Amino acid sequence: MYKLIAIDIDGTLLTDDHKVTDEVKEAIRQAKIKGVKVVLCTGRPLVGVENYLTDLELREEGDYVISFNGAFVQDTYTKEVISHLTLGIDDLKEIYQVSLDSNLHMHFFDDKALYTPNREIGKYTIVEAYLTGSQLIFKEIENVPEDFIMSKAMFIEEAPELEAGIAKMPESFKEKYHLVRSTPFYLEILNRDASKGNAVKELSEKLGIKQSEVICIGDQENDVTMLEFAGLGIAMGNAPDHIKELADYTTASNNDSGVAKAIQKFVLDK
């Protein structure tokens, strides 16, 4: 029997117009009634998840959320922080210099806001602020305090420009941080140990849930680590082919309530 389901948000839980279908809501509700832990696991900051936690009734005792691509794990009922893998001011300065050398826009998060050092703000920074409900603040790197604690940084650009920038990055930079593409136009830079897979592993161990009892559902590169960790890794029908190939099962698309269909098949026996 499966005891924990970790669900990505964008492209997985949500339709393309950022809605949760009634079918998905009902499947999650029934899974919870059956005693299964349902954990949203996203690259978004916590503020970008809050409404979905409320809407899906995932703020009850024993509920958890994973945000910032695994860098942040929290008990949504008590607000206790289970894990927060961060980066510091020296990391931020290095990341900023690489963004300049690679000719890429960037932005970065702490637990309060979204910041950009770019006077000409990248359009995907504006998109990110809108989608996640994050306060967007212009802040030059020299004005960031020395004790700044960063949850993640992101390079944002159209896919060809982003790929060209990645090709320019030194190997030492790629090895020092966990770099992952969450969309074709986002490259996320995280603490080396931060990933969705590690976060789901840590949480399942804390809860006494075996790896074989975990389902993970996702659609993009930043979901790979949790799909690989899961006892049952499920790719969305809208996922790229290489994500489907590494998953154990492919469900319907996000626009066709693929999360609900997966829960119905493997948890609710429908």
Short mmCIF file of C-alpha atoms in Angstrom, two decimals:
data_model
loop_
_atom_site.label_atom_id
_atom_site.label_comp_id
_atom_site.label_asym_id
_atom_site.label_seq_id
_atom_site.Cartn_x
_atom_site.Cartn_y
_atom_site.Cartn_z
CA MET A 1 0.00 0.00 0.00
CA TYR A 2 1.26 3.47 -0.84
CA LYS A 3 1.43 5.88 2.12
CA LEU A 4 2.81 9.12 0.67
CA ILE A 5 2.17 10.94 -2.61
CA ALA A 6 4.48 13.83 -3.56
CA ILE A 7 2.94 15.99 -6.27
CA ASP A 8 4.61 18.69 -8.35
CA ILE A 9 2.50 21.80 -8.93
CA ASP A 10 3.11 23.52 -12.29
CA GLY A 11 2.39 21.24 -15.23
CA THR A 12 1.26 18.49 -12.86
CA LEU A 13 -1.29 19.48 -10.21
CA LEU A 14 -2.37 22.55 -12.20
CA THR A 15 -3.89 22.83 -15.64
CA ASP A 16 -2.26 25.16 -18.15
CA ASP A 17 -4.52 27.95 -16.89
CA HIS A 18 -3.31 27.35 -13.32
CA LYS A 19 -6.42 25.65 -11.98
CA VAL A 20 -6.93 22.47 -9.93
CA THR A 21 -9.73 20.42 -11.48
CA ASP A 22 -12.59 19.12 -9.32
CA GLU A 23 -11.53 15.59 -10.19
CA VAL A 24 -8.03 16.19 -8.80
CA LYS A 25 -9.42 17.83 -5.65
CA GLU A 26 -11.71 14.87 -5.02
CA ALA A 27 -8.97 12.28 -5.58
CA ILE A 28 -6.67 14.06 -3.13
CA ARG A 29 -9.51 14.30 -0.59
CA GLN A 30 -10.23 10.58 -0.87
CA ALA A 31 -6.54 9.68 -0.60
CA LYS A 32 -6.33 11.69 2.63
CA ILE A 33 -9.44 9.96 4.00
CA LYS A 34 -7.65 6.68 3.31
CA GLY A 35 -4.73 7.87 5.47
CA VAL A 36 -2.29 8.64 2.66
CA LYS A 37 0.01 11.66 3.09
CA VAL A 38 -0.34 14.10 0.20
CA VAL A 39 2.62 16.49 -0.10
CA LEU A 40 2.93 19.30 -2.62
CA CYS A 41 6.52 19.32 -3.88
CA THR A 42 7.42 22.36 -5.95
CA GLY A 43 10.10 24.73 -7.14
CA ARG A 44 7.87 27.62 -6.05
CA PRO A 45 8.54 29.64 -2.90
CA LEU A 46 6.23 28.90 0.01
CA VAL A 47 4.11 32.00 -0.70
CA GLY A 48 3.34 30.56 -4.14
CA VAL A 49 1.90 27.38 -2.59
CA GLU A 50 -0.21 28.81 0.23
CA ASN A 51 -3.51 29.08 -1.68
CA TYR A 52 -3.28 25.49 -2.93
CA LEU A 53 -2.55 24.16 0.56
CA THR A 54 -5.71 25.86 1.77
CA ASP A 55 -7.83 24.86 -1.22
CA LEU A 56 -6.80 21.20 -0.95
CA GLU A 57 -7.08 21.12 2.87
CA LEU A 58 -3.39 20.30 3.28
CA ARG A 59 -2.92 22.36 6.44
CA GLU A 60 -4.18 19.76 8.88
CA GLU A 61 -2.18 18.05 11.61
CA GLY A 62 0.55 15.90 10.04
CA ASP A 63 0.56 17.74 6.70
CA TYR A 64 3.81 18.88 5.06
CA VAL A 65 4.98 20.89 2.06
CA ILE A 66 8.21 20.87 0.06
CA SER A 67 9.13 24.11 -1.71
CA PHE A 68 12.13 25.76 -3.42
CA ASN A 69 12.82 22.48 -5.27
CA GLY A 70 13.50 20.58 -2.06
CA ALA A 71 15.47 23.28 -0.24
CA PHE A 72 12.61 23.94 2.20
CA VAL A 73 10.43 21.40 4.04
CA GLN A 74 7.79 22.53 6.50
CA ASP A 75 5.00 21.16 8.66
CA THR A 76 2.02 23.14 7.33
CA TYR A 77 0.03 22.72 10.58
CA THR A 78 2.62 23.72 13.20
CA LYS A 79 4.80 25.80 10.77
CA GLU A 80 7.85 23.90 12.07
CA VAL A 81 10.70 24.02 9.55
CA ILE A 82 11.95 20.47 9.01
CA SER A 83 14.77 21.44 6.66
CA HIS A 84 16.09 24.58 4.97
CA LEU A 85 19.16 24.15 2.77
CA THR A 86 20.41 27.63 1.98
CA LEU A 87 23.07 29.68 0.21
CA GLY A 88 24.94 32.72 1.56
CA ILE A 89 26.21 36.09 0.39
CA ASP A 90 29.43 34.66 -1.12
CA ASP A 91 27.34 32.24 -3.15
CA LEU A 92 25.12 35.09 -4.32
CA LYS A 93 28.13 37.15 -5.45
CA GLU A 94 29.55 34.18 -7.36
CA ILE A 95 26.20 33.39 -8.98
CA TYR A 96 25.74 37.03 -9.98
CA GLN A 97 29.19 37.14 -11.59
CA VAL A 98 28.43 33.97 -13.55
CA SER A 99 25.18 35.54 -14.74
CA LEU A 100 27.15 38.53 -16.05
CA ASP A 101 29.78 36.33 -17.70
CA SER A 102 27.03 34.18 -19.26
CA ASN A 103 24.91 37.17 -20.32
CA LEU A 104 21.84 35.93 -18.43
CA HIS A 105 19.18 37.68 -16.36
CA MET A 106 18.87 36.41 -12.82
CA HIS A 107 16.78 36.69 -9.69
CA PHE A 108 16.96 35.19 -6.23
CA PHE A 109 14.78 34.40 -3.23
CA ASP A 110 14.96 34.47 0.52
CA ASP A 111 11.98 33.42 2.66
CA LYS A 112 10.39 36.86 2.28
CA ALA A 113 10.66 38.09 -1.31
CA LEU A 114 11.97 37.78 -4.86
CA TYR A 115 14.89 40.04 -5.74
CA THR A 116 16.59 41.01 -8.99
CA PRO A 117 19.85 42.91 -9.46
CA ASN A 118 18.97 43.61 -13.11
CA ARG A 119 17.87 47.20 -13.80
CA GLU A 120 16.36 45.88 -17.03
CA ILE A 121 14.18 43.28 -15.37
CA GLY A 122 13.83 40.01 -17.30
CA LYS A 123 10.30 39.24 -18.46
CA TYR A 124 10.40 35.82 -16.79
CA THR A 125 11.23 37.48 -13.48
CA ILE A 126 7.96 39.38 -13.83
CA VAL A 127 6.18 36.13 -14.74
CA GLU A 128 7.67 34.39 -11.70
CA ALA A 129 6.56 37.17 -9.36
CA TYR A 130 3.04 37.07 -10.81
CA LEU A 131 2.62 33.29 -10.72
CA THR A 132 3.98 32.86 -7.20
CA GLY A 133 2.54 36.00 -5.65
CA SER A 134 6.04 37.03 -4.55
CA GLN A 135 6.96 40.63 -3.77
CA LEU A 136 9.49 41.72 -6.41
CA ILE A 137 12.32 43.96 -5.19
CA PHE A 138 15.18 45.52 -7.18
CA LYS A 139 18.36 45.14 -5.13
CA GLU A 140 21.92 45.66 -6.30
CA ILE A 141 24.25 42.94 -5.08
CA GLU A 142 26.46 45.40 -3.17
CA ASN A 143 23.40 46.38 -1.11
CA VAL A 144 22.57 42.85 -0.02
CA PRO A 145 23.52 42.40 3.67
CA GLU A 146 26.40 40.08 4.57
CA ASP A 147 24.12 37.84 6.65
CA PHE A 148 21.67 37.32 3.75
CA ILE A 149 20.23 33.79 3.61
CA MET A 150 19.14 32.72 0.12
CA SER A 151 16.82 29.83 -0.66
CA LYS A 152 17.65 29.69 -4.37
CA ALA A 153 18.71 31.74 -7.37
CA MET A 154 17.51 31.44 -10.95
CA PHE A 155 18.91 32.30 -14.38
CA ILE A 156 16.06 33.20 -16.69
CA GLU A 157 16.14 33.61 -20.45
CA GLU A 158 14.59 32.25 -23.63
CA ALA A 159 15.68 28.65 -24.12
CA PRO A 160 18.37 29.22 -26.82
CA GLU A 161 19.99 32.06 -24.85
CA LEU A 162 19.81 30.07 -21.62
CA GLU A 163 21.45 27.05 -23.25
CA ALA A 164 24.20 29.27 -24.68
CA GLY A 165 24.77 30.74 -21.23
CA ILE A 166 24.93 27.31 -19.60
CA ALA A 167 27.60 26.29 -22.13
CA LYS A 168 29.76 29.22 -20.96
CA MET A 169 29.59 28.32 -17.26
CA PRO A 170 32.73 26.88 -15.66
CA GLU A 171 32.54 23.21 -14.67
CA SER A 172 33.54 24.14 -11.12
CA PHE A 173 30.35 26.22 -10.85
CA LYS A 174 28.20 23.36 -12.13
CA GLU A 175 29.77 21.01 -9.58
CA LYS A 176 29.50 23.40 -6.62
CA TYR A 177 25.73 23.89 -6.82
CA HIS A 178 22.69 21.83 -7.75
CA LEU A 179 21.65 23.20 -11.15
CA VAL A 180 18.33 22.10 -12.61
CA ARG A 181 16.05 23.22 -15.46
CA SER A 182 12.52 23.56 -14.11
CA THR A 183 11.23 24.93 -17.44
CA PRO A 184 12.95 25.57 -20.78
CA PHE A 185 13.54 29.18 -19.67
CA TYR A 186 14.50 28.66 -15.99
CA LEU A 187 17.79 27.34 -14.61
CA GLU A 188 17.62 27.03 -10.84
CA ILE A 189 20.73 27.24 -8.63
CA LEU A 190 20.43 25.56 -5.25
CA ASN A 191 22.44 24.27 -2.34
CA ARG A 192 24.27 21.17 -3.60
CA ASP A 193 22.19 18.89 -1.37
CA ALA A 194 18.82 20.44 -2.22
CA SER A 195 16.60 18.44 -4.55
CA LYS A 196 13.04 17.19 -4.58
CA GLY A 197 14.29 13.62 -4.31
CA ASN A 198 16.38 14.31 -1.20
CA ALA A 199 13.51 16.22 0.42
CA VAL A 200 10.99 13.43 -0.21
CA LYS A 201 13.52 10.90 1.09
CA GLU A 202 14.14 12.91 4.27
CA LEU A 203 10.43 13.44 4.90
CA SER A 204 9.48 9.81 4.28
CA GLU A 205 12.23 8.65 6.66
CA LYS A 206 11.00 11.10 9.32
CA LEU A 207 7.49 9.67 8.94
CA GLY A 208 8.64 6.04 8.96
CA ILE A 209 7.44 5.48 5.39
CA LYS A 210 9.41 3.08 3.21
CA GLN A 211 10.72 4.12 -0.20
CA SER A 212 8.52 1.43 -1.77
CA GLU A 213 5.47 3.12 -0.23
CA VAL A 214 6.11 6.49 -1.93
CA ILE A 215 4.51 7.78 -5.15
CA CYS A 216 5.97 10.85 -6.86
CA ILE A 217 4.24 12.61 -9.75
CA GLY A 218 5.90 15.23 -11.99
CA ASP A 219 6.58 16.50 -15.48
CA GLN A 220 9.94 18.31 -15.71
CA GLU A 221 13.70 18.04 -15.13
CA ASN A 222 13.40 19.25 -11.54
CA ASP A 223 11.13 16.27 -10.83
CA VAL A 224 13.68 13.68 -11.97
CA THR A 225 15.29 13.12 -8.56
CA MET A 226 11.97 12.40 -6.88
CA LEU A 227 10.73 10.22 -9.75
CA GLU A 228 13.93 8.19 -9.39
CA PHE A 229 13.58 7.96 -5.59
CA ALA A 230 9.92 6.94 -5.59
CA GLY A 231 8.70 3.41 -5.20
CA LEU A 232 6.39 4.43 -8.05
CA GLY A 233 7.49 7.36 -10.24
CA ILE A 234 4.67 8.74 -12.38
CA ALA A 235 5.20 11.10 -15.32
CA MET A 236 2.45 13.34 -16.61
CA GLY A 237 1.13 12.84 -20.13
CA ASN A 238 2.39 16.34 -20.98
CA ALA A 239 5.95 15.57 -19.80
CA PRO A 240 8.81 15.41 -22.33
CA ASP A 241 9.52 11.92 -23.66
CA HIS A 242 12.77 11.50 -21.69
CA ILE A 243 10.89 12.13 -18.42
CA LYS A 244 8.27 9.54 -19.39
CA GLU A 245 11.01 7.04 -20.20
CA LEU A 246 12.57 7.19 -16.73
CA ALA A 247 9.20 7.01 -14.94
CA ASP A 248 7.50 3.75 -13.99
CA TYR A 249 4.15 4.87 -15.37
CA THR A 250 2.72 7.72 -17.45
CA THR A 251 -0.69 9.13 -16.54
CA ALA A 252 -2.94 11.56 -18.45
CA SER A 253 -1.93 15.18 -18.99
CA ASN A 254 -2.31 18.01 -16.49
CA ASN A 255 -5.26 19.33 -18.51
CA ASP A 256 -6.96 15.92 -18.29
CA SER A 257 -6.68 15.47 -14.50
CA GLY A 258 -3.68 13.16 -14.76
CA VAL A 259 -2.96 13.41 -11.02
CA ALA A 260 -6.49 12.25 -10.21
CA LYS A 261 -6.27 9.33 -12.63
CA ALA A 262 -2.97 8.21 -11.08
CA ILE A 263 -4.38 8.39 -7.54
CA GLN A 264 -7.52 6.55 -8.61
CA LYS A 265 -5.50 3.74 -10.20
CA PHE A 266 -2.78 3.22 -7.59
CA VAL A 267 -4.30 4.43 -4.30
CA LEU A 268 -8.09 4.28 -4.57
CA ASP A 269 -8.18 1.09 -6.70
CA LYS A 270 -10.69 2.56 -9.13
#
